[in-house]
Coordinates of N, CA and C in Angstrom, one line a residue:
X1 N -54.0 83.5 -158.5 CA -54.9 82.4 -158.1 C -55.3 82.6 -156.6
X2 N -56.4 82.2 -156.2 CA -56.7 82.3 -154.9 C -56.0 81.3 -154.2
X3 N -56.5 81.4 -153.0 CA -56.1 80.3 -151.6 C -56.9 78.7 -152.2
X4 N -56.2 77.6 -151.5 CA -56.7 76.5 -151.5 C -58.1 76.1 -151.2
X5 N -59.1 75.8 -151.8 CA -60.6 75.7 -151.2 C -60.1 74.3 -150.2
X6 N -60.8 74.4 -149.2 CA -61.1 73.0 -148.6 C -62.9 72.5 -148.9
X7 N -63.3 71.3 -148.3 CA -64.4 71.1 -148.6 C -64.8 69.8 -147.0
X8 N -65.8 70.1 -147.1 CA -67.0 69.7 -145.5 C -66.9 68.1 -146.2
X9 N -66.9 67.3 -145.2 CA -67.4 65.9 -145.5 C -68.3 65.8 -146.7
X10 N -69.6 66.3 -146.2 CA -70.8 65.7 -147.2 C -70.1 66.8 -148.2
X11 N -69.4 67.8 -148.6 CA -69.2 67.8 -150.3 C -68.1 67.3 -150.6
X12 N -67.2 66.8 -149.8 CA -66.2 65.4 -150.0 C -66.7 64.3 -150.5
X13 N -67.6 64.3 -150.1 CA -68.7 62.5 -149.9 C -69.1 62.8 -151.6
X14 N -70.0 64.1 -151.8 CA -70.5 64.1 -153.0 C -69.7 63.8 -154.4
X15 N -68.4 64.6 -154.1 CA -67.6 64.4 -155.2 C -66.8 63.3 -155.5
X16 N -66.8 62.3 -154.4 CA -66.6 61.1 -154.3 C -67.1 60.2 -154.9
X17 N -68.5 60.3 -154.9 CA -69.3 59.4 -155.1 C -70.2 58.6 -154.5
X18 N -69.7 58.6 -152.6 CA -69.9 57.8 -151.5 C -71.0 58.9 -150.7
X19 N -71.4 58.0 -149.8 CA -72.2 58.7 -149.1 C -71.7 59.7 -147.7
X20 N -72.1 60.6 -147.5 CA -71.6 61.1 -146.4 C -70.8 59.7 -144.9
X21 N -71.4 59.7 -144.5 CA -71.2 58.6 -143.6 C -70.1 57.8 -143.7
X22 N -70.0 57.1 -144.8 CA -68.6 56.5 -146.1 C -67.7 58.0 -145.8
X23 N -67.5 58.7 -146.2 CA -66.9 59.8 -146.2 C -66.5 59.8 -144.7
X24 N -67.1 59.6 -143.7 CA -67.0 60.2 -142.0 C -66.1 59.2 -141.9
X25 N -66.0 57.7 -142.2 CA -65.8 56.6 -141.6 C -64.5 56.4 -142.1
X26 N -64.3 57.2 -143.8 CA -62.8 57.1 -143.9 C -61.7 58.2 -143.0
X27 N -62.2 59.4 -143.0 CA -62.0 60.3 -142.4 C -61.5 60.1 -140.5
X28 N -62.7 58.6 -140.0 CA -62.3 58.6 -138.7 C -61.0 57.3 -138.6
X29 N -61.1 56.7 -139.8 CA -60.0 55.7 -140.2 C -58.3 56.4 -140.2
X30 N -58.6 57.3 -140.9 CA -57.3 58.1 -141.4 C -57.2 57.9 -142.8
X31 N -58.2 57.5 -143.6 CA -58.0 57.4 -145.4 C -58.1 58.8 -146.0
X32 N -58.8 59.8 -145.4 CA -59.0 61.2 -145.7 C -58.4 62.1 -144.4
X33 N -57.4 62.6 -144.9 CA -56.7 63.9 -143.6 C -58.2 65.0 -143.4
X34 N -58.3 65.3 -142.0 CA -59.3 66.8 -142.2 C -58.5 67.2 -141.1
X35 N -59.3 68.6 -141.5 CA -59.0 69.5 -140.3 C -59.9 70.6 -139.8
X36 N -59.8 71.1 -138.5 CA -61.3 71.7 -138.1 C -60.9 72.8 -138.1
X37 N -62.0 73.9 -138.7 CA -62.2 75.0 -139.1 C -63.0 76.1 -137.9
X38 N -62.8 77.1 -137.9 CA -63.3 77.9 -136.5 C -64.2 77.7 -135.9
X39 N -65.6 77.2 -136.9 CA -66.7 77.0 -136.2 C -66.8 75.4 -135.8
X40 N -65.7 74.9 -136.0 CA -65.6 73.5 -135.9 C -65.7 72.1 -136.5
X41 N -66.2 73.0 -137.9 CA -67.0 71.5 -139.0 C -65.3 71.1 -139.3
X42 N -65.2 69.6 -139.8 CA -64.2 68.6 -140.4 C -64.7 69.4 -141.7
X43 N -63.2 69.6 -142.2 CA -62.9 70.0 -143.6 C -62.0 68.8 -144.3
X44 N -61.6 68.7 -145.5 CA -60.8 68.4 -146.4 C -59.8 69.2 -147.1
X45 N -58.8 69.5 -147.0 CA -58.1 70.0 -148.3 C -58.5 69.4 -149.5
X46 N -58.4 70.5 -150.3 CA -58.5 69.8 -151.9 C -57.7 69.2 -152.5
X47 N -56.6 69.3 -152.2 CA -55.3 68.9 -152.9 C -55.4 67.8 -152.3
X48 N -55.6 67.1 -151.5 CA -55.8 66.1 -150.9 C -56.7 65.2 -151.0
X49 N -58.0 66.2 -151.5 CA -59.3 65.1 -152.1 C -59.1 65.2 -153.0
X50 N -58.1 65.5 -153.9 CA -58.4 65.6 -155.0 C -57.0 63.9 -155.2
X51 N -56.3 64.2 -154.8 CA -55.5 63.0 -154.5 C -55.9 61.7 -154.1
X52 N -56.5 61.9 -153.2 CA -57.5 60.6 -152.9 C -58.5 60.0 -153.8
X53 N -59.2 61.0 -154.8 CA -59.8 60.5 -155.4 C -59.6 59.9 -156.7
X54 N -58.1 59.8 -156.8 CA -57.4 59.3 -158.4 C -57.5 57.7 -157.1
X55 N -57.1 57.6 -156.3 CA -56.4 56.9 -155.5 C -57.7 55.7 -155.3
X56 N -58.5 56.5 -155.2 CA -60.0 55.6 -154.6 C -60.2 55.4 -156.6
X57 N -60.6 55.8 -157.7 CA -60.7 55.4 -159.0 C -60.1 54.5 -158.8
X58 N -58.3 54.7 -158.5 CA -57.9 53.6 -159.1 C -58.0 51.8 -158.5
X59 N -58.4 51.9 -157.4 CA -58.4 51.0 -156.1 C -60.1 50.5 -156.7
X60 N -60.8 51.1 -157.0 CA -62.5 50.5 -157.1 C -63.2 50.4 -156.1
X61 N -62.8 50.9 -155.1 CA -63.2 51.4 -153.6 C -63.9 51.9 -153.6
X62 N -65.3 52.5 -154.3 CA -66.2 53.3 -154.1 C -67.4 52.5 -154.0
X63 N -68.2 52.5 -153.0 CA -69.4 52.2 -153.1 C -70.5 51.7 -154.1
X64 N -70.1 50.3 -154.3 CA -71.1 49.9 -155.3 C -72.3 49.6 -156.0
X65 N -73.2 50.5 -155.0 CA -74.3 50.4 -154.8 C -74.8 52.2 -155.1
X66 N -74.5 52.9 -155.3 CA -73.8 54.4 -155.6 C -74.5 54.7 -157.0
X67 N -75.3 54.9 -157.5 CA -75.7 55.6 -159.0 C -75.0 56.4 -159.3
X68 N -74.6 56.4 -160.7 CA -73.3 57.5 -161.2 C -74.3 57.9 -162.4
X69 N -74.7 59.3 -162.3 CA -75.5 59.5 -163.5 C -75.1 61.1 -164.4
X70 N -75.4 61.3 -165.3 CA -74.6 62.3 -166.1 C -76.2 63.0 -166.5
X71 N -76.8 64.0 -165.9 CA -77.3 64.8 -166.0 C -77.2 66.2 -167.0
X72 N -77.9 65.7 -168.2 CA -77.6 67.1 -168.9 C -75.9 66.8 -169.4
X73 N -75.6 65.7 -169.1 CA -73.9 65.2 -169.6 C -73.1 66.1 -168.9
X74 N -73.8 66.1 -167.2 CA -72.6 67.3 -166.6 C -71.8 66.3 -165.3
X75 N -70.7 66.3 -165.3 CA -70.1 65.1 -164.5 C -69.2 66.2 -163.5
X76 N -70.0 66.8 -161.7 CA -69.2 67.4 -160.8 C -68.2 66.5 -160.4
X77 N -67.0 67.0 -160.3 CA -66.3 66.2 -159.5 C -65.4 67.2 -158.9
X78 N -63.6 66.9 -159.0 CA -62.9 67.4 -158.2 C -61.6 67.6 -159.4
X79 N -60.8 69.0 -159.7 CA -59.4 68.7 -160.5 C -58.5 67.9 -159.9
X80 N -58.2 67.0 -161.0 CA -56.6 66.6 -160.1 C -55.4 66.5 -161.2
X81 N -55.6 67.5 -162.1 CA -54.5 67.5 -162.5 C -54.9 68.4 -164.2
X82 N -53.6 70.2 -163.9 CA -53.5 70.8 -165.1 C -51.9 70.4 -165.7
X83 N -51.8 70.2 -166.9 CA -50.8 70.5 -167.3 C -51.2 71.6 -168.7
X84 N -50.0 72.6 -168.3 CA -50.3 74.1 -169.5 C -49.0 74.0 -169.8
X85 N -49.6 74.1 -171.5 CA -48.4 74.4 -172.9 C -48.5 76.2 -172.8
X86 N -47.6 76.7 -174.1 CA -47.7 77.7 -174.4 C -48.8 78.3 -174.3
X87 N -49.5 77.5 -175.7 CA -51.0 78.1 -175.7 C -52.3 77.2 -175.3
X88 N -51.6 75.9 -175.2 CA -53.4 74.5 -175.3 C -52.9 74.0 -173.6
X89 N -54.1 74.2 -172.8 CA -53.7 72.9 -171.7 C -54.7 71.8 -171.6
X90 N -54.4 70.6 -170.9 CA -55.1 69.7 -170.6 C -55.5 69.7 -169.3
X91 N -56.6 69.1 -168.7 CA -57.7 69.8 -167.7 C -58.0 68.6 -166.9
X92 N -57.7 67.2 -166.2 CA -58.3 66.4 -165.4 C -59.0 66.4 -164.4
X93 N -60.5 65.5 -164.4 CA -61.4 65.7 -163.6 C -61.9 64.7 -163.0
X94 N -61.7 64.0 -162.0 CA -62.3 63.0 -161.3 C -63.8 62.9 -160.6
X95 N -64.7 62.2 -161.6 CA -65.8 62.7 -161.0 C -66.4 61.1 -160.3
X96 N -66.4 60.9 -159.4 CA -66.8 59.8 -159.2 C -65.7 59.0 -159.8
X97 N -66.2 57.6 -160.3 CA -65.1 56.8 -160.9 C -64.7 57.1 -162.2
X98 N -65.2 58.3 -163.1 CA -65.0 58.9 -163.9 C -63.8 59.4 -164.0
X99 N -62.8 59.4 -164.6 CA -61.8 60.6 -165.3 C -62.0 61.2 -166.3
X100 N -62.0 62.4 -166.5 CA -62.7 62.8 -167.7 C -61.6 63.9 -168.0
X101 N -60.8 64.2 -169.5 CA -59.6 65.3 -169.7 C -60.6 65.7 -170.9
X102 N -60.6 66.8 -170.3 CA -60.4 68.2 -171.9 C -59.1 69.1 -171.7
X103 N -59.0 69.2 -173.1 CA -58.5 70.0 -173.8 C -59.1 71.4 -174.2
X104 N -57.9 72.6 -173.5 CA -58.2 73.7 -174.0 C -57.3 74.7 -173.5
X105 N -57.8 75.9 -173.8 CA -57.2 77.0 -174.3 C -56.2 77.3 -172.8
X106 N -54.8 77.5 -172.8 CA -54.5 77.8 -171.9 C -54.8 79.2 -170.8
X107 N -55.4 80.0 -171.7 CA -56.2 81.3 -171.7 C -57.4 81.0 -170.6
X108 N -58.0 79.8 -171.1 CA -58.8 79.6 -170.7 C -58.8 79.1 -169.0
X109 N -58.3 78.2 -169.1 CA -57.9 77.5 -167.2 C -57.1 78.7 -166.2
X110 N -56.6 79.9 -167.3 CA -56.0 81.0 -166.4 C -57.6 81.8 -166.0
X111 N -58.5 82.3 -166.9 CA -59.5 82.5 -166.9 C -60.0 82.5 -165.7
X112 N -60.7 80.8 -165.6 CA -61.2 80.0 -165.0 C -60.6 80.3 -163.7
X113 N -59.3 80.2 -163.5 CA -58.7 79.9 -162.1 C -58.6 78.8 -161.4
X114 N -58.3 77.8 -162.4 CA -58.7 75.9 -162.2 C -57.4 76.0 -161.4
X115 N -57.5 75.2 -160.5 CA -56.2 75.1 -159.5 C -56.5 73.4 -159.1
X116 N -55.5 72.7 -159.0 CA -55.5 70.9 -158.5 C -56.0 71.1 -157.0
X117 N -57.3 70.5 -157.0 CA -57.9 70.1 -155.4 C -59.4 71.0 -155.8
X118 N -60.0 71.5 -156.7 CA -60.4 72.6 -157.1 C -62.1 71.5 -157.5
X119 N -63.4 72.7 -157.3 CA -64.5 71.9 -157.4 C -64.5 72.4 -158.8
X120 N -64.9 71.5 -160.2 CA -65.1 71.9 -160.9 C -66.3 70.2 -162.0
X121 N -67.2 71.4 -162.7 CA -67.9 70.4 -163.6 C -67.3 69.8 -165.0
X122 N -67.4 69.0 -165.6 CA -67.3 68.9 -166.6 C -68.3 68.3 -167.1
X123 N -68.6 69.4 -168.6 CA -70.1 69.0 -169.3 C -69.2 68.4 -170.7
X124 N -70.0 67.2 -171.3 CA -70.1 66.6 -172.2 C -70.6 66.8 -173.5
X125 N -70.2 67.3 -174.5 CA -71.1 67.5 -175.5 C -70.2 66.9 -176.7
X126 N -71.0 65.9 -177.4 CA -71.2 65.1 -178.2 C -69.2 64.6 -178.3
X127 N -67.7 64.4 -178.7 CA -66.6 64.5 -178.2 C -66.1 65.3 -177.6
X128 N -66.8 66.2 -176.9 CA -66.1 67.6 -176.3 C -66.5 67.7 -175.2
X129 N -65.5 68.2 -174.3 CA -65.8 68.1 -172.4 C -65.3 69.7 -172.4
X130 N -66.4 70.7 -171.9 CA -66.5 71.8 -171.4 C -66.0 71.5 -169.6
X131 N -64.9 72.3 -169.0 CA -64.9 72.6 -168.1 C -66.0 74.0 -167.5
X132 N -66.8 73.9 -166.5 CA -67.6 74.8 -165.6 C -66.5 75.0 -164.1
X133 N -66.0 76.2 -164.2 CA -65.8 76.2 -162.5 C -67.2 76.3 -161.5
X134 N -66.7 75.8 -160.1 CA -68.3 75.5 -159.2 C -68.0 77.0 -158.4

């Protein structure tokens, strides 16, 4: 598996659901840890936004004024959570106020390289949620 991704405010903000700005404001609060990166931009860990954003779902803390729309039934968000069986794992995705679990091949999320804090889509088709890595 690779290294941890981090992620810039505004793609914090996006997978949030909030606006950049919302994103800066929690960030200058202390509700989001960052840290600065060589060239100096505020980063996020992902394990961390990905934490915060079960945390913000569960609280209704997001911006209510925010369009949450499913394009082509594709819902970006953030992993925050694999659990892998033998052969089948289950896949969670926080996309916005969204939680969304598929089910699949454990073959598959090894594949993939889905790791918790991790940008990833989930598409919709008709009961079935396709994981896309970003």
């Amino acid at each position: 598996m690779t290294g941890m991704q981090s992620y810039t405010i505004g793609q914090a903000a996006r997978l949030l659901g909030v606006s950049p700005d919302t994103a800066r404001r929690w960030a200058d609060a202390g509700r989001i840890t960052t840290h600065r990166d060589e060239t100096g931009r505020r980063l996020v860990d992902g394990r961390a936004l990905a934490a915060f954003s079960v945390e913000l779902a569960r609280s209704g803390s997001a911006e209510e004024d925010t369009p949450y729309t499913s394009a082509r039934n594709a819902f970006p968000g953030i992993v925050t959570a694999i659990k892998l069986g033998d052969v089948a794992a289950q896949v969670e995705i926080q996309a916005g106020p969204h939680r969304l679990v598929s089910l699949l091949t454990r073959e598959a999320v090894e594949e993939l390289g889905l790791e918790v804090g991790m940008e990833a889509t989930a598409r919709v088709k008709s009961t079935n949620v396709h994981i896309d890595r970003v």
